[in-house]
């Protein structure tokens, strides 16, 4: 989920893990002491060591993703932090020293809450701040499992009362969340209408081929969607669920395609434009509009619910029913890597490899 630069996500505080000499094990961390542009405020710092005390475990990070929310937190436009803070919300580590906890040496773990500070090589934490994840999937998938795949999983599980044969429509369909929606939906027998922005012919053909390779069907551009008719919709039931990551006219156009009693869920606002709800459709088609924030779900869910979801997603990965694109980069290249991650069009998600 991304919040545009200059826009503060009001009503929620996402507290980033505070940086101090007494809370981190030996290693390195990307730290910011003030809000601002990442290239200006981020510093790669050496960390002092700390022995594992009662109830604590020592974790060595394996990988940590670079997400829009990470950038927004550093900029000060997403949640709040106790400064100085270690950057990064998502990643996977391995238990080096379980201390007196029930965790085992070699367990793979992810943070249970956002704002944990994952862009570092090692840390100590309470065992209840960590969730064990399967260690028989690629490291990059484990590092990124808690955001995009989980968001897609919850959208398809919690909204629209979807069943096999139903139809979902989504904009920004080639985004990381969109890729996950397409593939998880396919595993459940749910069809997806995938809406993307128009591009030059060569680039558009290449994108459609990539999307088709991971199972995407019914791919249309925003312009085609807004047109009077489209062959994409022939033979398909009207969508029960619309997933909006863009806002503006794009949101309006996917809402217009919804069936009677349909549901539109907003998870982002890439266009930085307000959602324009079609009045007639809202009144006469009894449509429902709401937002979804994965962080809220995590904070309100039990560890058993999170574990069940993670295990189902891991099974899809192992069964090759969920394919994502990652590129590993060293922590030392953070300036260039963060710059790349902020580009509007990118082919893969970047993961710091430790």
mmCIF file of N, CA and C in Angstrom, residues 121-248:
data_model
loop_
_atom_site.group_PDB
_atom_site.id
_atom_site.type_symbol
_atom_site.label_atom_id
_atom_site.label_comp_id
_atom_site.label_asym_id
_atom_site.label_seq_id
_atom_site.Cartn_x
_atom_site.Cartn_y
_atom_site.Cartn_z
ATOM 1 N N UNK A 121 21.367 -6.040 9.522
ATOM 2 C CA UNK A 121 21.900 -7.393 9.396
ATOM 3 C C UNK A 121 21.503 -8.299 10.549
ATOM 4 N N UNK A 122 21.363 -7.756 11.756
ATOM 5 C CA UNK A 122 21.019 -8.568 12.933
ATOM 6 C C UNK A 122 20.231 -7.738 13.928
ATOM 7 N N UNK A 123 19.472 -8.415 14.773
ATOM 8 C CA UNK A 123 18.781 -7.722 15.854
ATOM 9 C C UNK A 123 18.364 -8.727 16.919
ATOM 10 N N UNK A 124 18.025 -8.223 18.083
ATOM 11 C CA UNK A 124 17.405 -9.050 19.112
ATOM 12 C C UNK A 124 15.960 -8.589 19.280
ATOM 13 N N UNK A 125 15.096 -9.526 19.646
ATOM 14 C CA UNK A 125 13.677 -9.214 19.808
ATOM 15 C C UNK A 125 13.030 -10.244 20.708
ATOM 16 N N UNK A 126 11.863 -9.908 21.221
ATOM 17 C CA UNK A 126 11.064 -10.876 21.962
ATOM 18 C C UNK A 126 10.468 -11.877 20.978
ATOM 19 N N UNK A 127 10.325 -13.100 21.408
ATOM 20 C CA UNK A 127 9.805 -14.130 20.506
ATOM 21 C C UNK A 127 8.385 -13.829 20.049
ATOM 22 N N UNK A 128 7.615 -13.096 20.871
ATOM 23 C CA UNK A 128 6.240 -12.793 20.471
ATOM 24 C C UNK A 128 6.171 -11.676 19.432
ATOM 25 N N UNK A 129 7.320 -11.085 19.081
ATOM 26 C CA UNK A 129 7.369 -10.097 18.007
ATOM 27 C C UNK A 129 7.647 -10.745 16.651
ATOM 28 N N UNK A 130 7.759 -12.074 16.642
ATOM 29 C CA UNK A 130 8.167 -12.790 15.439
ATOM 30 C C UNK A 130 7.183 -13.902 15.108
ATOM 31 N N UNK A 131 7.088 -14.207 13.821
ATOM 32 C CA UNK A 131 6.218 -15.276 13.340
ATOM 33 C C UNK A 131 7.054 -16.227 12.490
ATOM 34 N N UNK A 132 6.999 -17.501 12.803
ATOM 35 C CA UNK A 132 7.757 -18.498 12.041
ATOM 36 C C UNK A 132 7.115 -18.695 10.677
ATOM 37 N N UNK A 133 7.950 -18.721 9.627
ATOM 38 C CA UNK A 133 7.464 -18.961 8.267
ATOM 39 C C UNK A 133 8.176 -20.180 7.693
ATOM 40 N N UNK A 134 7.584 -20.841 6.714
ATOM 41 C CA UNK A 134 8.235 -22.016 6.112
ATOM 42 C C UNK A 134 9.606 -21.652 5.526
ATOM 43 N N UNK A 135 10.579 -22.532 5.736
ATOM 44 C CA UNK A 135 11.922 -22.268 5.213
ATOM 45 C C UNK A 135 12.225 -23.103 3.976
ATOM 46 N N UNK A 136 11.179 -23.652 3.357
ATOM 47 C CA UNK A 136 11.367 -24.440 2.142
ATOM 48 C C UNK A 136 10.831 -23.712 0.903
ATOM 49 N N UNK A 137 10.767 -22.382 0.990
ATOM 50 C CA UNK A 137 10.466 -21.543 -0.162
ATOM 51 C C UNK A 137 11.670 -20.630 -0.387
ATOM 52 N N UNK A 138 11.827 -20.036 -1.568
ATOM 53 C CA UNK A 138 12.971 -19.146 -1.792
ATOM 54 C C UNK A 138 13.004 -18.001 -0.785
ATOM 55 N N UNK A 139 14.216 -17.602 -0.403
ATOM 56 C CA UNK A 139 14.372 -16.539 0.575
ATOM 57 C C UNK A 139 13.624 -15.271 0.178
ATOM 58 N N UNK A 140 13.719 -14.896 -1.110
ATOM 59 C CA UNK A 140 13.092 -13.667 -1.578
ATOM 60 C C UNK A 140 11.570 -13.704 -1.381
ATOM 61 N N UNK A 141 10.977 -14.875 -1.622
ATOM 62 C CA UNK A 141 9.533 -15.013 -1.427
ATOM 63 C C UNK A 141 9.165 -14.881 0.054
ATOM 64 N N UNK A 142 9.994 -15.467 0.915
ATOM 65 C CA UNK A 142 9.730 -15.365 2.350
ATOM 66 C C UNK A 142 9.875 -13.918 2.823
ATOM 67 N N UNK A 143 10.861 -13.205 2.273
ATOM 68 C CA UNK A 143 11.080 -11.813 2.672
ATOM 69 C C UNK A 143 9.895 -10.935 2.297
ATOM 70 N N UNK A 144 9.228 -11.252 1.186
ATOM 71 C CA UNK A 144 8.133 -10.422 0.706
ATOM 72 C C UNK A 144 6.753 -10.989 0.938
ATOM 73 N N UNK A 145 6.639 -12.024 1.742
ATOM 74 C CA UNK A 145 5.367 -12.736 1.847
ATOM 75 C C UNK A 145 4.304 -11.970 2.619
ATOM 76 N N UNK A 146 4.718 -11.067 3.512
ATOM 77 C CA UNK A 146 3.737 -10.468 4.420
ATOM 78 C C UNK A 146 3.005 -9.258 3.852
ATOM 79 N N UNK A 147 3.435 -8.729 2.716
ATOM 80 C CA UNK A 147 2.760 -7.538 2.188
ATOM 81 C C UNK A 147 1.899 -7.865 0.983
ATOM 82 N N UNK A 148 2.480 -7.937 -0.200
ATOM 83 C CA UNK A 148 1.681 -8.093 -1.427
ATOM 84 C C UNK A 148 0.903 -9.407 -1.488
ATOM 85 N N UNK A 149 1.533 -10.578 -1.266
ATOM 86 C CA UNK A 149 0.739 -11.815 -1.310
ATOM 87 C C UNK A 149 -0.368 -11.847 -0.259
ATOM 88 N N UNK A 150 -0.059 -11.356 0.950
ATOM 89 C CA UNK A 150 -1.082 -11.370 2.002
ATOM 90 C C UNK A 150 -2.214 -10.400 1.700
ATOM 91 N N UNK A 151 -1.883 -9.243 1.124
ATOM 92 C CA UNK A 151 -2.924 -8.288 0.739
ATOM 93 C C UNK A 151 -3.863 -8.916 -0.279
ATOM 94 N N UNK A 152 -3.300 -9.539 -1.309
ATOM 95 C CA UNK A 152 -4.128 -10.195 -2.325
ATOM 96 C C UNK A 152 -4.967 -11.308 -1.716
ATOM 97 N N UNK A 153 -4.375 -12.087 -0.842
ATOM 98 C CA UNK A 153 -5.075 -13.199 -0.187
ATOM 99 C C UNK A 153 -6.285 -12.688 0.585
ATOM 100 N N UNK A 154 -6.098 -11.622 1.350
ATOM 101 C CA UNK A 154 -7.195 -11.091 2.159
ATOM 102 C C UNK A 154 -8.282 -10.474 1.276
ATOM 103 N N UNK A 155 -7.904 -9.772 0.213
ATOM 104 C CA UNK A 155 -8.906 -9.176 -0.672
ATOM 105 C C UNK A 155 -9.825 -10.235 -1.257
ATOM 106 N N UNK A 156 -9.243 -11.344 -1.678
ATOM 107 C CA UNK A 156 -10.030 -12.406 -2.305
ATOM 108 C C UNK A 156 -10.777 -13.259 -1.279
ATOM 109 N N UNK A 157 -10.349 -13.194 -0.020
ATOM 110 C CA UNK A 157 -10.978 -14.005 1.027
ATOM 111 C C UNK A 157 -12.060 -13.250 1.790
ATOM 112 N N UNK A 158 -11.906 -11.935 1.936
ATOM 113 C CA UNK A 158 -12.740 -11.173 2.864
ATOM 114 C C UNK A 158 -13.797 -10.297 2.208
ATOM 115 N N UNK A 159 -13.728 -10.123 0.889
ATOM 116 C CA UNK A 159 -14.647 -9.187 0.227
ATOM 117 C C UNK A 159 -15.367 -9.868 -0.944
ATOM 118 N N UNK A 160 -16.626 -9.528 -1.119
ATOM 119 C CA UNK A 160 -17.390 -9.976 -2.280
ATOM 120 C C UNK A 160 -17.962 -11.373 -2.190
ATOM 121 N N UNK A 161 -17.676 -12.093 -1.089
ATOM 122 C CA UNK A 161 -18.201 -13.461 -0.941
ATOM 123 C C UNK A 161 -17.955 -14.280 -2.205
ATOM 124 N N UNK A 162 -16.701 -14.302 -2.639
ATOM 125 C CA UNK A 162 -16.348 -14.907 -3.921
ATOM 126 C C UNK A 162 -16.361 -16.425 -3.867
ATOM 127 N N UNK A 163 -16.742 -17.001 -5.005
ATOM 128 C CA UNK A 163 -16.697 -18.458 -5.145
ATOM 129 C C UNK A 163 -16.226 -18.789 -6.562
ATOM 130 N N UNK A 164 -15.964 -20.056 -6.804
ATOM 131 C CA UNK A 164 -15.487 -20.489 -8.113
ATOM 132 C C UNK A 164 -16.447 -20.024 -9.218
ATOM 133 N N UNK A 165 -15.883 -19.463 -10.287
ATOM 134 C CA UNK A 165 -16.672 -18.975 -11.402
ATOM 135 C C UNK A 165 -16.987 -17.492 -11.338
ATOM 136 N N UNK A 166 -16.786 -16.868 -10.173
ATOM 137 C CA UNK A 166 -17.028 -15.430 -10.044
ATOM 138 C C UNK A 166 -15.932 -14.640 -10.760
ATOM 139 N N UNK A 167 -16.193 -13.333 -10.922
ATOM 140 C CA UNK A 167 -15.272 -12.463 -11.644
ATOM 141 C C UNK A 167 -14.867 -11.280 -10.760
ATOM 142 N N UNK A 168 -13.572 -10.937 -10.825
ATOM 143 C CA UNK A 168 -13.000 -9.775 -10.145
ATOM 144 C C UNK A 168 -12.424 -8.865 -11.214
ATOM 145 N N UNK A 169 -12.519 -7.554 -11.008
ATOM 146 C CA UNK A 169 -11.856 -6.601 -11.897
ATOM 147 C C UNK A 169 -10.878 -5.771 -11.072
ATOM 148 N N UNK A 170 -9.690 -5.546 -11.591
ATOM 149 C CA UNK A 170 -8.692 -4.771 -10.864
ATOM 150 C C UNK A 170 -7.941 -3.849 -11.817
ATOM 151 N N UNK A 171 -7.634 -2.623 -11.337
ATOM 152 C CA UNK A 171 -6.720 -1.765 -12.068
ATOM 153 C C UNK A 171 -5.308 -1.950 -11.509
ATOM 154 N N UNK A 172 -4.316 -1.320 -12.147
ATOM 155 C CA UNK A 172 -2.909 -1.556 -11.782
ATOM 156 C C UNK A 172 -2.627 -3.055 -11.711
ATOM 157 N N UNK A 173 -3.164 -3.786 -12.676
ATOM 158 C CA UNK A 173 -3.128 -5.251 -12.619
ATOM 159 C C UNK A 173 -1.727 -5.827 -12.716
ATOM 160 N N UNK A 174 -0.780 -5.054 -13.235
ATOM 161 C CA UNK A 174 0.594 -5.544 -13.346
ATOM 162 C C UNK A 174 1.442 -5.200 -12.132
ATOM 163 N N UNK A 175 0.852 -4.564 -11.123
ATOM 164 C CA UNK A 175 1.579 -4.287 -9.882
ATOM 165 C C UNK A 175 1.833 -5.583 -9.133
ATOM 166 N N UNK A 176 2.657 -5.512 -8.097
ATOM 167 C CA UNK A 176 2.962 -6.717 -7.322
ATOM 168 C C UNK A 176 1.707 -7.310 -6.698
ATOM 169 N N UNK A 177 0.839 -6.457 -6.139
ATOM 170 C CA UNK A 177 -0.421 -6.956 -5.583
ATOM 171 C C UNK A 177 -1.284 -7.531 -6.700
ATOM 172 N N UNK A 178 -1.336 -6.834 -7.837
ATOM 173 C CA UNK A 178 -2.139 -7.302 -8.960
ATOM 174 C C UNK A 178 -1.708 -8.662 -9.464
ATOM 175 N N UNK A 179 -0.394 -8.886 -9.534
ATOM 176 C CA UNK A 179 0.116 -10.195 -9.940
ATOM 177 C C UNK A 179 -0.355 -11.283 -8.980
ATOM 178 N N UNK A 180 -0.312 -10.965 -7.693
ATOM 179 C CA UNK A 180 -0.743 -11.943 -6.688
ATOM 180 C C UNK A 180 -2.240 -12.202 -6.771
ATOM 181 N N UNK A 181 -3.038 -11.144 -6.972
ATOM 182 C CA UNK A 181 -4.484 -11.309 -7.111
ATOM 183 C C UNK A 181 -4.800 -12.248 -8.268
ATOM 184 N N UNK A 182 -4.161 -12.001 -9.414
ATOM 185 C CA UNK A 182 -4.413 -12.821 -10.597
ATOM 186 C C UNK A 182 -4.152 -14.298 -10.328
ATOM 187 N N UNK A 183 -3.010 -14.592 -9.708
ATOM 188 C CA UNK A 183 -2.600 -15.986 -9.538
ATOM 189 C C UNK A 183 -3.355 -16.693 -8.416
ATOM 190 N N UNK A 184 -3.597 -15.995 -7.307
ATOM 191 C CA UNK A 184 -4.356 -16.610 -6.215
ATOM 192 C C UNK A 184 -5.799 -16.843 -6.651
ATOM 193 N N UNK A 185 -6.367 -15.869 -7.383
ATOM 194 C CA UNK A 185 -7.725 -16.026 -7.898
ATOM 195 C C UNK A 185 -7.803 -17.236 -8.825
ATOM 196 N N UNK A 186 -6.823 -17.383 -9.702
ATOM 197 C CA UNK A 186 -6.830 -18.514 -10.633
ATOM 198 C C UNK A 186 -6.807 -19.837 -9.887
ATOM 199 N N UNK A 187 -6.050 -19.902 -8.784
ATOM 200 C CA UNK A 187 -5.985 -21.136 -7.996
ATOM 201 C C UNK A 187 -7.327 -21.479 -7.369
ATOM 202 N N UNK A 188 -8.208 -20.481 -7.261
ATOM 203 C CA UNK A 188 -9.546 -20.689 -6.672
ATOM 204 C C UNK A 188 -10.643 -20.773 -7.733
ATOM 205 N N UNK A 189 -10.261 -20.741 -8.997
ATOM 206 C CA UNK A 189 -11.258 -20.809 -10.060
ATOM 207 C C UNK A 189 -12.002 -19.511 -10.269
ATOM 208 N N UNK A 190 -11.424 -18.389 -9.830
ATOM 209 C CA UNK A 190 -12.034 -17.064 -9.985
ATOM 210 C C UNK A 190 -11.377 -16.356 -11.165
ATOM 211 N N UNK A 191 -12.180 -15.761 -12.030
ATOM 212 C CA UNK A 191 -11.655 -15.067 -13.208
ATOM 213 C C UNK A 191 -11.371 -13.597 -12.860
ATOM 214 N N UNK A 192 -10.366 -13.034 -13.512
ATOM 215 C CA UNK A 192 -9.964 -11.652 -13.237
ATOM 216 C C UNK A 192 -9.887 -10.865 -14.539
ATOM 217 N N UNK A 193 -10.514 -9.683 -14.543
ATOM 218 C CA UNK A 193 -10.333 -8.717 -15.632
ATOM 219 C C UNK A 193 -9.203 -7.792 -15.191
ATOM 220 N N UNK A 194 -8.117 -7.783 -15.957
ATOM 221 C CA UNK A 194 -6.897 -7.078 -15.581
ATOM 222 C C UNK A 194 -6.747 -5.788 -16.382
ATOM 223 N N UNK A 195 -6.821 -4.661 -15.686
ATOM 224 C CA UNK A 195 -6.758 -3.349 -16.325
ATOM 225 C C UNK A 195 -5.371 -2.746 -16.104
ATOM 226 N N UNK A 196 -4.745 -2.298 -17.198
ATOM 227 C CA UNK A 196 -3.411 -1.703 -17.135
ATOM 228 C C UNK A 196 -3.409 -0.374 -17.874
ATOM 229 N N UNK A 197 -2.402 0.452 -17.575
ATOM 230 C CA UNK A 197 -2.255 1.712 -18.310
ATOM 231 C C UNK A 197 -1.745 1.438 -19.721
ATOM 232 N N UNK A 198 -2.138 2.287 -20.635
ATOM 233 C CA UNK A 198 -1.691 2.134 -22.018
ATOM 234 C C UNK A 198 -0.218 2.501 -22.137
ATOM 235 N N UNK A 199 0.458 1.884 -23.119
ATOM 236 C CA UNK A 199 1.868 2.123 -23.381
ATOM 237 C C UNK A 199 2.086 2.116 -24.881
ATOM 238 N N UNK A 200 3.328 2.372 -25.285
ATOM 239 C CA UNK A 200 3.666 2.213 -26.689
ATOM 240 C C UNK A 200 3.469 0.746 -27.068
ATOM 241 N N UNK A 201 3.145 0.498 -28.333
ATOM 242 C CA UNK A 201 2.749 -0.840 -28.780
ATOM 243 C C UNK A 201 3.741 -1.920 -28.378
ATOM 244 N N UNK A 202 5.025 -1.677 -28.588
ATOM 245 C CA UNK A 202 6.041 -2.688 -28.291
ATOM 246 C C UNK A 202 6.075 -3.010 -26.796
ATOM 247 N N UNK A 203 6.022 -1.974 -25.982
ATOM 248 C CA UNK A 203 6.045 -2.169 -24.534
ATOM 249 C C UNK A 203 4.768 -2.838 -24.048
ATOM 250 N N UNK A 204 3.638 -2.464 -24.657
ATOM 251 C CA UNK A 204 2.362 -3.046 -24.254
ATOM 252 C C UNK A 204 2.311 -4.535 -24.583
ATOM 253 N N UNK A 205 2.797 -4.910 -25.753
ATOM 254 C CA UNK A 205 2.822 -6.322 -26.131
ATOM 255 C C UNK A 205 3.715 -7.124 -25.192
ATOM 256 N N UNK A 206 4.860 -6.551 -24.835
ATOM 257 C CA UNK A 206 5.787 -7.243 -23.927
ATOM 258 C C UNK A 206 5.150 -7.436 -22.550
ATOM 259 N N UNK A 207 4.446 -6.407 -22.076
ATOM 260 C CA UNK A 207 3.797 -6.508 -20.771
ATOM 261 C C UNK A 207 2.683 -7.550 -20.802
ATOM 262 N N UNK A 208 1.870 -7.535 -21.845
ATOM 263 C CA UNK A 208 0.780 -8.504 -21.942
ATOM 264 C C UNK A 208 1.315 -9.930 -22.002
ATOM 265 N N UNK A 209 2.448 -10.101 -22.680
ATOM 266 C CA UNK A 209 3.045 -11.447 -22.746
ATOM 267 C C UNK A 209 3.518 -11.892 -21.371
ATOM 268 N N UNK A 210 4.189 -10.991 -20.646
ATOM 269 C CA UNK A 210 4.654 -11.343 -19.306
ATOM 270 C C UNK A 210 3.474 -11.706 -18.413
ATOM 271 N N UNK A 211 2.417 -10.910 -18.484
ATOM 272 C CA UNK A 211 1.244 -11.188 -17.673
ATOM 273 C C UNK A 211 0.605 -12.510 -18.060
ATOM 274 N N UNK A 212 0.546 -12.780 -19.351
ATOM 275 C CA UNK A 212 -0.015 -14.058 -19.811
ATOM 276 C C UNK A 212 0.815 -15.232 -19.331
ATOM 277 N N UNK A 213 2.123 -15.041 -19.247
ATOM 278 C CA UNK A 213 3.015 -16.114 -18.814
ATOM 279 C C UNK A 213 2.728 -16.553 -17.379
ATOM 280 N N UNK A 214 2.261 -15.634 -16.528
ATOM 281 C CA UNK A 214 1.932 -16.051 -15.161
ATOM 282 C C UNK A 214 0.426 -16.288 -14.987
ATOM 283 N N UNK A 215 -0.293 -16.356 -16.113
ATOM 284 C CA UNK A 215 -1.690 -16.791 -16.050
ATOM 285 C C UNK A 215 -2.737 -15.721 -16.194
ATOM 286 N N UNK A 216 -2.322 -14.469 -16.437
ATOM 287 C CA UNK A 216 -3.301 -13.394 -16.561
ATOM 288 C C UNK A 216 -4.083 -13.523 -17.861
ATOM 289 N N UNK A 217 -5.374 -13.294 -17.766
ATOM 290 C CA UNK A 217 -6.264 -13.285 -18.922
ATOM 291 C C UNK A 217 -7.076 -11.996 -18.890
ATOM 292 N N UNK A 218 -7.857 -11.772 -19.922
ATOM 293 C CA UNK A 218 -8.783 -10.631 -19.939
ATOM 294 C C UNK A 218 -8.054 -9.319 -19.632
ATOM 295 N N UNK A 219 -6.965 -9.062 -20.357
ATOM 296 C CA UNK A 219 -6.132 -7.878 -20.125
ATOM 297 C C UNK A 219 -6.619 -6.748 -21.027
ATOM 298 N N UNK A 220 -6.963 -5.607 -20.425
ATOM 299 C CA UNK A 220 -7.417 -4.438 -21.178
ATOM 300 C C UNK A 220 -6.704 -3.191 -20.667
ATOM 301 N N UNK A 221 -6.578 -2.190 -21.526
ATOM 302 C CA UNK A 221 -6.014 -0.919 -21.099
ATOM 303 C C UNK A 221 -7.113 -0.044 -20.496
ATOM 304 N N UNK A 222 -6.692 1.005 -19.799
ATOM 305 C CA UNK A 222 -7.655 1.951 -19.234
ATOM 306 C C UNK A 222 -8.547 2.532 -20.326
ATOM 307 N N UNK A 223 -7.947 2.835 -21.484
ATOM 308 C CA UNK A 223 -8.705 3.419 -22.588
ATOM 309 C C UNK A 223 -9.744 2.436 -23.116
ATOM 310 N N UNK A 224 -9.362 1.185 -23.241
ATOM 311 C CA UNK A 224 -10.307 0.164 -23.705
ATOM 312 C C UNK A 224 -11.436 -0.027 -22.704
ATOM 313 N N UNK A 225 -11.111 0.028 -21.428
ATOM 314 C CA UNK A 225 -12.130 -0.128 -20.390
ATOM 315 C C UNK A 225 -13.154 0.993 -20.453
ATOM 316 N N UNK A 226 -12.665 2.216 -20.738
ATOM 317 C CA UNK A 226 -13.557 3.379 -20.758
ATOM 318 C C UNK A 226 -14.380 3.456 -22.030
ATOM 319 N N UNK A 227 -14.018 2.620 -23.040
ATOM 320 C CA UNK A 227 -14.733 2.633 -24.313
ATOM 321 C C UNK A 227 -16.134 2.069 -24.193
ATOM 322 N N UNK A 228 -16.926 2.230 -25.251
ATOM 323 C CA UNK A 228 -18.339 1.800 -25.211
ATOM 324 C C UNK A 228 -18.523 0.291 -25.102
ATOM 325 N N UNK A 229 -17.549 -0.464 -25.605
ATOM 326 C CA UNK A 229 -17.676 -1.920 -25.528
ATOM 327 C C UNK A 229 -16.296 -2.540 -25.563
ATOM 328 N N UNK A 230 -16.196 -3.773 -25.098
ATOM 329 C CA UNK A 230 -14.915 -4.481 -25.119
ATOM 330 C C UNK A 230 -15.181 -5.965 -25.231
ATOM 331 N N UNK A 231 -14.443 -6.620 -26.128
ATOM 332 C CA UNK A 231 -14.595 -8.060 -26.292
ATOM 333 C C UNK A 231 -14.225 -8.813 -25.015
ATOM 334 N N UNK A 232 -13.430 -8.165 -24.168
ATOM 335 C CA UNK A 232 -12.998 -8.804 -22.927
ATOM 336 C C UNK A 232 -14.179 -9.247 -22.076
ATOM 337 N N UNK A 233 -15.267 -8.479 -22.132
ATOM 338 C CA UNK A 233 -16.385 -8.731 -21.223
ATOM 339 C C UNK A 233 -17.412 -9.711 -21.788
ATOM 340 N N UNK A 234 -17.240 -10.096 -23.031
ATOM 341 C CA UNK A 234 -18.182 -11.031 -23.629
ATOM 342 C C UNK A 234 -18.033 -12.419 -23.001
ATOM 343 N N UNK A 235 -19.147 -12.970 -22.584
ATOM 344 C CA UNK A 235 -19.117 -14.313 -22.017
ATOM 345 C C UNK A 235 -18.718 -14.386 -20.562
ATOM 346 N N UNK A 236 -18.453 -13.228 -19.943
ATOM 347 C CA UNK A 236 -18.089 -13.214 -18.528
ATOM 348 C C UNK A 236 -19.228 -12.646 -17.689
ATOM 349 N N UNK A 237 -19.477 -13.226 -16.534
ATOM 350 C CA UNK A 237 -20.425 -12.596 -15.619
ATOM 351 C C UNK A 237 -19.874 -11.232 -15.186
ATOM 352 N N UNK A 238 -20.759 -10.356 -14.746
ATOM 353 C CA UNK A 238 -20.292 -9.058 -14.257
ATOM 354 C C UNK A 238 -19.495 -9.255 -12.964
ATOM 355 N N UNK A 239 -18.454 -8.457 -12.772
ATOM 356 C CA UNK A 239 -17.615 -8.625 -11.573
ATOM 357 C C UNK A 239 -18.382 -8.385 -10.273
ATOM 358 N N UNK A 240 -18.069 -9.216 -9.277
ATOM 359 C CA UNK A 240 -18.626 -9.024 -7.934
ATOM 360 C C UNK A 240 -17.718 -8.139 -7.080
ATOM 361 N N UNK A 241 -16.430 -8.106 -7.454
ATOM 362 C CA UNK A 241 -15.446 -7.354 -6.676
ATOM 363 C C UNK A 241 -14.571 -6.534 -7.607
ATOM 364 N N UNK A 242 -14.358 -5.266 -7.249
ATOM 365 C CA UNK A 242 -13.408 -4.402 -7.943
ATOM 366 C C UNK A 242 -12.314 -4.007 -6.959
ATOM 367 N N UNK A 243 -11.060 -4.139 -7.379
ATOM 368 C CA UNK A 243 -9.923 -3.781 -6.532
ATOM 369 C C UNK A 243 -9.256 -2.549 -7.132
ATOM 370 N N UNK A 244 -9.281 -1.459 -6.381
ATOM 371 C CA UNK A 244 -8.804 -0.172 -6.871
ATOM 372 C C UNK A 244 -7.481 0.212 -6.215
ATOM 373 N N UNK A 245 -6.462 0.391 -7.035
ATOM 374 C CA UNK A 245 -5.157 0.850 -6.548
ATOM 375 C C UNK A 245 -4.769 2.199 -7.138
ATOM 376 N N UNK A 246 -5.659 2.786 -7.931
ATOM 377 C CA UNK A 246 -5.299 3.967 -8.717
ATOM 378 C C UNK A 246 -6.069 5.208 -8.307
ATOM 379 N N UNK A 247 -7.388 5.099 -8.162
ATOM 380 C CA UNK A 247 -8.215 6.267 -7.886
ATOM 381 C C UNK A 247 -8.591 6.994 -9.164
ATOM 382 N N UNK A 248 -9.167 8.190 -9.024
ATOM 383 C CA UNK A 248 -9.536 8.996 -10.173
ATOM 384 C C UNK A 248 -10.517 8.307 -11.102
#
